[in-house]
Coordinates of C-alpha atoms in Angstrom, one line a residue:
Chain A
X1 CA -23.8 29.2 -2.9
X2 CA -20.1 30.2 -2.8
X3 CA -18.0 28.9 -5.6
X4 CA -14.6 27.3 -5.3
X5 CA -12.1 27.3 -8.2
X6 CA -9.7 24.4 -8.5
X7 CA -6.7 24.8 -10.8
X8 CA -5.1 21.6 -12.0
X9 CA -1.4 21.1 -12.9
X10 CA -2.1 21.7 -16.6
X11 CA -3.9 24.9 -15.8
X12 CA -7.4 23.6 -16.3
X13 CA -10.0 25.2 -14.1
X14 CA -13.0 23.5 -12.4
X15 CA -15.5 25.5 -10.6
X16 CA -17.8 23.9 -8.0
X17 CA -20.7 25.0 -5.9
X18 CA -19.8 24.6 -2.2
X19 CA -22.1 24.7 0.8
X20 CA -21.4 27.3 3.5
X21 CA -19.9 25.5 6.5
X22 CA -18.5 22.5 4.6
X23 CA -14.8 22.2 3.9
X24 CA -13.1 22.9 0.6
X25 CA -12.0 19.2 0.6
X26 CA -15.5 17.9 0.9
X27 CA -16.7 20.1 -2.0
X28 CA -13.8 18.8 -4.1
X29 CA -14.3 15.1 -3.3
X30 CA -18.0 15.1 -3.8
X31 CA -17.5 16.7 -7.2
X32 CA -14.8 14.3 -8.1
X33 CA -12.0 16.9 -8.5
X34 CA -8.9 14.9 -9.5
X35 CA -5.9 15.2 -7.2
X36 CA -7.9 15.9 -4.0
X37 CA -8.3 12.6 -2.2
X38 CA -9.4 13.3 1.3
X39 CA -9.2 9.7 2.5
X40 CA -9.9 10.5 6.2
X41 CA -13.0 12.5 5.4
X42 CA -11.7 15.7 6.9
X43 CA -10.2 14.5 10.2
X44 CA -6.7 15.9 9.6
X45 CA -5.3 12.4 9.5
X46 CA -4.2 11.6 6.0
X47 CA -2.7 14.7 4.4
X48 CA -4.2 13.9 1.0
X49 CA -6.1 17.1 0.4
X50 CA -3.2 19.5 0.1
X51 CA -3.7 22.7 -1.9
X52 CA -1.9 26.0 -2.6
X53 CA -4.2 28.9 -1.8
X54 CA -4.0 31.7 -4.4
X55 CA -2.3 34.8 -3.1
X56 CA -5.3 37.1 -3.2
X57 CA -7.1 34.7 -0.8
X58 CA -4.3 33.7 1.5
X59 CA -5.0 36.4 4.0
X60 CA -8.7 35.7 4.3
X61 CA -8.1 31.9 4.5
X62 CA -5.4 32.3 7.1
X63 CA -2.6 29.9 8.0
X64 CA -2.5 26.3 9.1
X65 CA -3.5 25.3 12.6
X66 CA -1.1 23.3 14.9
X67 CA -2.3 19.8 13.9
X68 CA -2.4 20.7 10.3
X69 CA 1.1 22.1 10.5
X70 CA 2.5 18.8 11.6
X71 CA 0.7 17.0 8.7
X72 CA 1.9 19.5 6.1
X73 CA 5.4 19.3 7.4
X74 CA 5.6 15.5 7.3
X75 CA 2.9 14.4 4.9
X76 CA 3.1 16.5 1.8
X77 CA 5.7 16.5 -1.0
X78 CA 6.2 20.2 -1.7
X79 CA 5.1 22.5 1.1
X80 CA 5.0 26.2 0.4
X81 CA 4.0 29.3 2.3
X82 CA 0.5 29.0 0.8
X83 CA 0.0 25.3 1.6
X84 CA -3.1 24.3 3.4
X85 CA -5.0 21.1 3.9
X86 CA -8.3 21.8 2.2
X87 CA -10.2 19.8 4.8
X88 CA -9.3 22.6 7.3
X89 CA -10.6 25.4 5.2
X90 CA -14.3 26.1 5.9
X91 CA -16.3 27.6 3.1
X92 CA -18.0 30.9 3.9
X93 CA -19.9 33.5 1.8
X94 CA -16.8 35.8 2.1
X95 CA -14.7 33.1 0.4
X96 CA -16.8 33.1 -2.7
X97 CA -14.5 32.6 -5.7
X98 CA -11.7 31.0 -3.5
X99 CA -9.1 29.8 -5.9
X100 CA -6.7 26.9 -5.0
X101 CA -4.1 25.1 -7.0
X102 CA -3.8 21.3 -6.8
X103 CA -0.2 20.1 -6.2
X104 CA 1.6 17.6 -8.3
X105 CA 1.2 14.7 -5.8
X106 CA -0.7 14.0 -2.7
Chain B
X1 CA -21.5 -7.0 -25.8
X2 CA -19.3 -6.4 -22.8
X3 CA -21.4 -7.1 -19.7
X4 CA -18.8 -5.2 -17.7
X5 CA -17.7 -5.3 -14.1
X6 CA -20.2 -5.9 -11.3
X7 CA -19.2 -4.5 -7.9
X8 CA -21.3 -5.9 -5.1
X9 CA -21.5 -3.6 -2.1
X10 CA -21.7 0.2 -2.6
X11 CA -19.8 1.6 0.4
X12 CA -16.2 3.0 0.8
X13 CA -14.5 0.0 -0.9
X14 CA -17.0 -0.5 -3.7
X15 CA -17.1 3.1 -4.6
X16 CA -13.3 3.4 -4.6
X17 CA -13.0 0.2 -6.7
X18 CA -15.4 1.7 -9.3
X19 CA -13.6 5.1 -9.4
X20 CA -10.2 3.5 -9.5
X21 CA -11.2 1.2 -12.4
X22 CA -12.0 4.3 -14.4
X23 CA -8.8 5.9 -13.3
X24 CA -6.7 3.0 -14.6
X25 CA -8.4 3.3 -18.0
X26 CA -11.3 0.8 -17.8
X27 CA -13.8 1.8 -20.5
X28 CA -16.4 -1.0 -20.2
X29 CA -19.6 -0.9 -18.1
X30 CA -19.2 -0.7 -14.4
X31 CA -22.2 -1.4 -12.1
X32 CA -22.0 -0.7 -8.4
X33 CA -24.9 -2.2 -6.5
X34 CA -25.8 -1.8 -2.8
X35 CA -28.7 -2.7 -0.6
X36 CA -28.9 0.6 1.3
X37 CA -31.2 3.2 -0.2
X38 CA -28.5 5.8 -0.2
X39 CA -25.6 6.8 -2.5
X40 CA -22.2 5.7 -1.1
X41 CA -21.4 7.8 2.0
X42 CA -18.7 8.0 4.7
X43 CA -19.4 5.8 7.6
X44 CA -17.0 7.1 10.2
X45 CA -18.9 10.4 10.9
X46 CA -22.0 8.3 11.8
X47 CA -20.7 7.8 15.3
X48 CA -19.3 11.3 15.5
X49 CA -20.5 14.4 13.7
X50 CA -23.7 12.8 12.2
X51 CA -24.8 11.4 15.6
X52 CA -24.2 14.8 17.2
X53 CA -26.4 16.4 14.5
X54 CA -23.7 18.5 13.1
X55 CA -23.7 16.9 9.6
X56 CA -26.4 15.7 7.2
X57 CA -26.2 12.7 5.0
X58 CA -25.6 14.6 1.7
X59 CA -22.5 16.1 3.3
X60 CA -21.2 12.6 3.8
X61 CA -21.6 11.4 0.2
X62 CA -18.4 10.0 -1.1
X63 CA -19.3 11.3 -4.6
X64 CA -22.4 13.1 -5.7
X65 CA -24.6 10.7 -7.8
X66 CA -24.2 13.0 -10.8
X67 CA -20.5 12.7 -10.6
X68 CA -20.8 8.9 -10.8
X69 CA -23.1 9.2 -13.8
X70 CA -20.5 11.5 -15.4
X71 CA -17.9 8.8 -15.0
X72 CA -20.4 6.3 -16.5
X73 CA -20.6 4.3 -13.3
X74 CA -24.1 2.8 -12.9
X75 CA -25.1 3.0 -9.3
X76 CA -28.0 0.8 -8.2
X77 CA -29.2 1.4 -4.6
X78 CA -31.8 -0.4 -2.5
X79 CA -31.1 -3.8 -4.2
X80 CA -29.5 -6.8 -2.6
X81 CA -27.8 -9.5 -4.5
X82 CA -29.2 -12.9 -3.3
X83 CA -27.3 -15.3 -5.5
X84 CA -24.2 -15.3 -7.6
X85 CA -23.0 -17.8 -10.2
X86 CA -19.8 -18.0 -12.2
X87 CA -19.8 -19.4 -15.7
X88 CA -17.2 -22.2 -16.0
X89 CA -15.3 -20.9 -13.0
X90 CA -15.3 -17.2 -14.0
X91 CA -14.6 -14.5 -14.6
X92 CA -18.0 -14.0 -16.1
X93 CA -21.3 -15.0 -14.5
X94 CA -24.6 -13.7 -13.3
X95 CA -26.3 -12.3 -10.2
X96 CA -29.9 -12.3 -9.1
X97 CA -31.3 -9.6 -6.9
X98 CA -33.8 -9.9 -4.2
X99 CA -36.4 -8.3 -6.5
X100 CA -35.7 -10.9 -9.1
X101 CA -33.6 -8.8 -11.5
X102 CA -30.8 -10.8 -13.2
X103 CA -27.5 -9.0 -13.9
X104 CA -24.7 -10.5 -16.0
X105 CA -21.1 -9.6 -15.6
X106 CA -17.8 -10.3 -17.2
X107 CA -15.9 -9.6 -14.0
X108 CA -16.9 -9.6 -10.3
X109 CA -15.7 -7.7 -7.3
X110 CA -17.0 -8.3 -3.7
X111 CA -17.0 -5.3 -1.4
X112 CA -19.9 -6.6 0.8
X113 CA -18.6 -5.3 4.1
X114 CA -19.7 -6.6 7.5
X115 CA -22.7 -6.5 9.7
X116 CA -22.9 -5.7 13.4
X117 CA -22.7 -8.7 15.7
X118 CA -26.1 -9.1 17.4
X119 CA -26.4 -9.1 21.2
X120 CA -27.6 -12.4 22.4
X121 CA -29.4 -11.9 25.7
X122 CA -33.1 -12.0 26.8
X123 CA -34.7 -8.7 25.9
X124 CA -32.2 -7.9 23.2
X125 CA -35.0 -7.3 20.7
X126 CA -36.8 -4.6 22.8
X127 CA -37.3 -1.2 21.2
X128 CA -34.6 1.2 22.2
X129 CA -31.9 -1.4 21.7
X130 CA -29.9 -0.1 18.8
X131 CA -26.9 -0.8 16.6
X132 CA -24.7 1.6 14.6
X133 CA -23.5 0.6 11.2
X134 CA -25.6 2.3 8.6
X135 CA -26.9 5.8 8.0
X136 CA -30.4 4.5 8.8
X137 CA -29.1 3.1 12.1
X138 CA -27.6 6.4 12.9
X139 CA -30.7 8.4 12.0
X140 CA -32.8 6.2 14.4
X141 CA -30.2 6.5 17.1
X142 CA -30.0 10.2 16.7
X143 CA -33.7 10.5 17.2
X144 CA -33.9 8.2 20.2
X145 CA -30.9 9.9 21.8
X146 CA -32.4 13.3 22.0
X147 CA -35.1 12.0 24.3
X148 CA -33.0 9.6 26.3
X149 CA -31.8 10.2 29.8
X150 CA -29.9 7.0 30.6
X151 CA -27.8 5.4 27.9
X152 CA -26.1 2.0 28.3
X153 CA -23.4 1.3 25.7
X154 CA -22.7 -2.4 25.4
X155 CA -19.1 -2.9 24.1
X156 CA -16.1 -0.8 24.8
X157 CA -14.6 -0.6 21.3
X158 CA -14.3 2.4 19.1
X159 CA -17.9 2.6 18.0
X160 CA -19.2 2.2 21.5
X161 CA -16.8 4.7 23.0
X162 CA -17.5 7.3 20.3
X163 CA -21.2 6.9 20.8
X164 CA -20.7 7.2 24.5
X165 CA -18.8 10.4 24.1
X166 CA -21.5 11.9 22.0
X167 CA -24.2 10.9 24.5
X168 CA -22.2 12.2 27.4
X169 CA -21.5 15.5 25.6
X170 CA -25.3 15.8 25.3
X171 CA -25.6 15.5 29.1
X172 CA -27.0 12.0 29.2
X173 CA -26.1 9.6 32.0
X174 CA -23.9 7.0 30.3
X175 CA -22.6 3.6 31.3
X176 CA -20.2 1.5 29.1
X177 CA -20.3 -2.2 29.7
X178 CA -17.3 -4.2 28.4
X179 CA -16.9 -8.0 28.8
X180 CA -13.1 -7.9 28.6
X181 CA -10.8 -6.5 31.3
X182 CA -9.9 -3.4 29.2
X183 CA -11.3 -1.0 26.6
X184 CA -10.5 -1.3 22.8
X185 CA -8.5 -4.4 23.6
X186 CA -8.2 -5.6 20.1
X187 CA -6.6 -2.4 18.8
X188 CA -4.5 -0.7 21.4
X189 CA -2.1 -1.6 24.2
X190 CA -3.1 -1.7 27.9
X191 CA -1.6 1.8 28.6
X192 CA -3.9 3.3 26.0
X193 CA -6.9 1.3 27.2
X194 CA -6.4 2.6 30.7
X195 CA -6.1 6.1 29.4
X196 CA -9.5 5.9 27.7
X197 CA -11.1 4.4 30.8
X198 CA -9.8 7.2 32.9
X199 CA -10.7 9.9 30.3
X200 CA -14.3 8.7 30.1
X201 CA -14.5 8.4 33.9
X202 CA -13.2 12.0 34.2
X203 CA -16.0 13.2 31.9
X204 CA -18.6 11.4 34.0
X205 CA -19.1 8.1 32.1
X206 CA -19.3 5.0 34.2
X207 CA -17.2 2.2 32.7
X208 CA -17.8 -1.4 33.8
X209 CA -15.1 -3.8 32.8
X210 CA -15.2 -7.6 33.1
X211 CA -18.9 -7.2 33.0
X212 CA -21.6 -8.7 30.7
X213 CA -25.2 -7.7 30.1
X214 CA -27.2 -10.8 31.1
X215 CA -30.8 -9.5 30.5
X216 CA -32.7 -6.5 29.3
X217 CA -36.1 -5.6 30.6
X218 CA -38.8 -3.1 29.8
X219 CA -42.5 -2.3 29.5
X220 CA -44.6 -2.0 26.4
X221 CA -41.8 -3.6 24.5
X222 CA -39.5 -0.7 25.3
X223 CA -36.2 -1.1 27.1
X224 CA -36.0 0.4 30.6
X225 CA -33.1 -1.4 32.4
X226 CA -30.3 -3.9 31.8
X227 CA -29.1 -6.5 34.2
X228 CA -25.3 -6.9 34.6
X229 CA -23.4 -10.2 35.3
X230 CA -22.8 -9.0 38.8
X231 CA -26.5 -8.9 39.4
X232 CA -27.0 -5.2 39.5
X233 CA -29.6 -3.5 37.4
X234 CA -29.0 -0.1 35.8
X235 CA -31.7 2.1 34.2
X236 CA -31.5 2.4 30.4
X237 CA -34.0 4.1 28.1
X238 CA -31.5 3.7 25.2
X239 CA -29.1 0.8 24.7
X240 CA -26.3 1.1 22.0
X241 CA -24.8 -2.3 21.1
X242 CA -21.2 -2.1 19.7
X243 CA -19.8 -5.6 20.1
X244 CA -18.0 -5.9 16.8
X245 CA -18.9 -6.9 13.3
X246 CA -19.2 -10.2 11.3
X247 CA -17.8 -10.1 7.8
X248 CA -20.4 -10.9 5.1
X249 CA -19.3 -14.1 3.4
X250 CA -22.6 -15.6 2.2
X251 CA -22.1 -14.7 -1.4
X252 CA -18.5 -15.7 -1.4
X253 CA -19.4 -19.1 0.0
X254 CA -21.9 -19.6 -2.9
X255 CA -18.9 -19.3 -5.2
X256 CA -16.9 -21.7 -3.0
X257 CA -14.4 -19.0 -2.3
X258 CA -12.2 -19.7 0.7
X259 CA -13.5 -17.9 3.8
X260 CA -11.9 -17.9 7.2
X261 CA -13.0 -15.0 9.4
X262 CA -13.7 -13.2 6.2
X263 CA -13.2 -13.6 2.5
X264 CA -9.5 -14.7 2.1
X265 CA -7.6 -12.6 -0.4
X266 CA -3.9 -12.3 -1.3
X267 CA -1.9 -9.1 -1.5
X268 CA -3.4 -8.4 -4.9
X269 CA -6.9 -8.6 -3.5
X270 CA -7.6 -11.8 -5.4
X271 CA -9.9 -14.4 -3.7
X272 CA -9.2 -18.1 -3.9
X273 CA -10.7 -17.9 -7.3
X274 CA -8.2 -15.5 -8.9
X275 CA -10.7 -14.1 -11.3
X276 CA -12.8 -12.7 -8.5
X277 CA -11.4 -9.8 -6.3
X278 CA -12.6 -8.6 -2.9
X279 CA -11.8 -5.6 -0.8
X280 CA -12.7 -3.9 2.5
X281 CA -14.1 -5.0 5.8
X282 CA -15.2 -8.4 4.3
X283 CA -11.7 -9.6 3.6
X284 CA -8.8 -11.2 5.5
X285 CA -5.4 -10.5 3.9
X286 CA -1.7 -11.0 4.5
X287 CA -0.3 -8.5 7.0
X288 CA 0.3 -5.5 4.6
X289 CA 3.7 -4.6 6.2
X290 CA 5.2 -8.0 7.0
X291 CA 3.3 -10.3 4.8
X292 CA 3.1 -12.7 7.7
X293 CA -0.2 -13.9 9.2
X294 CA -3.7 -13.0 8.1
X295 CA -5.4 -9.8 9.3
X296 CA -8.8 -8.3 8.9
X297 CA -8.6 -4.5 8.9
X298 CA -11.8 -2.6 9.5
X299 CA -10.8 0.9 8.3
X300 CA -11.4 3.5 5.7
X301 CA -7.7 3.4 4.8
X302 CA -7.8 -0.3 4.2
X303 CA -11.0 -0.1 2.2
X304 CA -9.5 2.5 -0.1
X305 CA -6.0 1.0 -0.6
X306 CA -7.3 -2.6 -1.0
X307 CA -9.9 -1.3 -3.5
X308 CA -7.3 0.4 -5.5
X309 CA -5.2 -2.8 -5.5
X310 CA -8.3 -4.7 -6.6
X311 CA -9.0 -2.3 -9.5
X312 CA -5.3 -2.6 -10.6
X313 CA -5.6 -6.4 -10.5
X314 CA -8.7 -6.4 -12.6
X315 CA -6.9 -4.1 -15.1
X316 CA -4.1 -6.6 -15.4
X317 CA -1.6 -4.5 -13.4
X318 CA 0.4 -6.0 -10.5
X319 CA 0.5 -3.8 -7.5
X320 CA 0.6 -5.6 -4.1
X321 CA -1.2 -3.8 -1.3
X322 CA 1.6 -2.8 1.1
X323 CA 0.4 0.5 2.3
X324 CA 0.8 1.5 5.9
X325 CA -2.4 1.0 7.8
X326 CA -3.8 4.1 9.6
X327 CA -6.8 4.8 11.6
X328 CA -8.4 7.5 13.8
X329 CA -11.0 7.9 16.5
X330 CA -12.6 11.1 17.8
X331 CA -13.9 11.1 21.4
X332 CA -14.7 14.4 23.1
X333 CA -11.6 16.6 22.4
X334 CA -9.4 13.5 22.1
X335 CA -8.1 12.7 18.7
X336 CA -6.5 9.3 18.5
X337 CA -4.4 8.6 15.4
X338 CA -2.9 5.2 14.8
X339 CA -0.3 4.3 12.2
X340 CA 0.9 0.7 11.7
X341 CA -0.4 -2.4 13.4
X342 CA 0.8 -3.0 17.0
X343 CA -0.2 -6.7 17.3
X344 CA 2.7 -8.9 18.4
X345 CA 4.7 -6.0 20.0
X346 CA 7.1 -6.9 22.8
X347 CA 8.1 -3.4 23.8
X348 CA 6.4 0.0 24.0
X349 CA 7.6 3.5 24.6
X350 CA 5.4 6.3 26.0
X351 CA 6.1 9.9 25.1
X352 CA 4.4 13.0 26.3
X353 CA 1.9 13.6 29.1
X354 CA -0.8 11.0 29.6
X355 CA -2.5 13.0 32.4
X356 CA -2.4 16.0 30.2
X357 CA -4.2 14.0 27.5
X358 CA -1.4 14.6 24.9
X359 CA 0.8 11.6 24.5
X360 CA 1.9 8.8 22.1
X361 CA 2.9 5.2 22.4
X362 CA 5.3 3.6 20.0
X363 CA 5.3 -0.2 19.6
X364 CA 8.3 -2.4 18.8
X365 CA 9.0 -6.1 18.2
X366 CA 12.5 -7.3 18.5
X367 CA 13.6 -3.6 18.2
X368 CA 11.7 -3.0 15.0
X369 CA 9.2 -0.2 14.9
X370 CA 5.6 -1.5 14.4
X371 CA 3.1 1.2 15.1
X372 CA 2.1 4.3 17.1
X373 CA -1.1 5.3 19.0
X374 CA -1.1 9.1 19.3
X375 CA -3.6 11.0 21.4
X376 CA -3.6 14.7 20.4
X377 CA -0.1 14.3 19.1
X378 CA -0.5 14.5 15.3
X379 CA 3.3 15.1 14.9
X380 CA 4.2 11.8 16.4
X381 CA 1.5 10.0 14.4
X382 CA 2.8 11.5 11.1
X383 CA 6.5 10.9 12.0
X384 CA 5.8 7.1 12.6
X385 CA 3.6 6.9 9.5
X386 CA 6.4 8.5 7.5
X387 CA 9.1 6.2 8.9
X388 CA 6.9 3.1 8.3
X389 CA 6.1 4.2 4.7
X390 CA 9.8 4.7 4.0
X391 CA 10.8 1.4 5.6
X392 CA 12.8 3.5 8.2
X393 CA 12.7 3.3 11.9
X394 CA 12.9 5.4 15.1
X395 CA 15.1 3.8 17.8
X396 CA 13.2 3.0 21.0
X397 CA 15.8 4.5 23.3
X398 CA 15.8 7.8 21.4
X399 CA 12.0 7.9 21.1
X400 CA 11.6 7.9 24.9
X401 CA 13.0 11.5 25.1
X402 CA 9.8 13.6 24.7
X403 CA 11.8 16.8 24.4
X404 CA 13.1 15.8 20.9
X405 CA 10.6 15.8 18.0
X406 CA 10.1 12.3 16.6
X407 CA 10.6 13.6 13.1
X408 CA 14.3 14.3 14.1
X409 CA 14.8 10.7 15.1
X410 CA 13.8 8.9 11.9
X411 CA 16.8 6.8 10.7
X412 CA 17.0 4.4 7.8
X413 CA 16.6 0.7 8.8
X414 CA 20.0 -1.0 9.1
X415 CA 20.4 -3.4 6.2
X416 CA 19.5 -6.9 7.3
X417 CA 17.8 -5.7 10.4

């Protein structure tokens, strides 16, 4: 099982086991990671699963898709180059160890 | 000893209420009890990804059971509360389950949800006539659908249309029968209803409006055909009934709580007995944006925001639920996103390309922005949601120009407007 690392504001790390094919948001919510809400269940409708992807993974994760881009633009407080909605990042074996930071507010 | 908080109903609202109570610092026992045999899970995918077979139930869990245990939330599944009593008017009291177990509580929350309205027609109890509310319903339907050839969907609301889209994508012959003169009539304006009729028609679904199912017939207790109100018979080896839901109010009535089309709550999620809170599909509440009139909102968004409000109320904090309602529906490659409530609108503005299946409709009353229905136009949806959240507006005359992004048109509401 690939692992995903979530880094909270205070620097605390939580590592969760994720299933290949599910989204980073789904793995976070099921495991009760604070700060990842995911109200819409991964439908790109709520913009409450915003994360910053760590630099070393940003190339393999890729950029936001068109719909996600609109949500990030209008729905998140502090958008950066590494911003993604974690419901739109699919877990793969290659992303084992993926590290994302949780923003201050959703 | 603190008997703690009892939350009756372990779905989206109940789970959120439990989690939010911990978030606001509640340290006493929390018991979350539900009659389904499963840990709390997401319902919306049941008529979408789960029905298609592209998700399994564990992937739909709202929290892994061990995460609830870690938060010291006791989850009881497969148990139905049959009777509730309050001691001296509350907040404490006791509950009795169907199996005879008695649970005491110091505080009570009702998140009991709604049940599908049953079809009343001769033959409605034949095998192959299905409903779609629970994971077990969806599992049954998923199995039946793989063998079915001709699917009749009774009811042209969101559940019916999503199920129709899945069946059609699997190559079934699909007919949608709707008693009203348009689809999704309770939630969207006629222009959007007509779009969905045409979109389903283009993909090969037959849509029969102004039509009722008068009778279902079959052999060996298995449905084979349905008779429509115009006298025609259509073959059906699978019938999916999606004609709305009825809020569950039995337990609330035992406590003499006011019920009128649902359990009546105020903006703090308090029932007519202010020591008892309720949240989710089972409630009717003041309109969250205007405070005028009572609405019943069947949505994930409402379940979550009302449950958070209820948790805050139980914790002695005062936070009225005034969040902007939003909703989505996936059918084929069409993503409908709704922000706000369009009921009572006197004007609408269409942007984009209806024929090209990418457009949005903004709704206004006396010039004030109420809501948006956006199909494959996430930017318009988010712009309206943002405007409503900020108490801002988007002038109707400006919004009609599709060449300008809506986000550029958000302006603060004039004072006194």
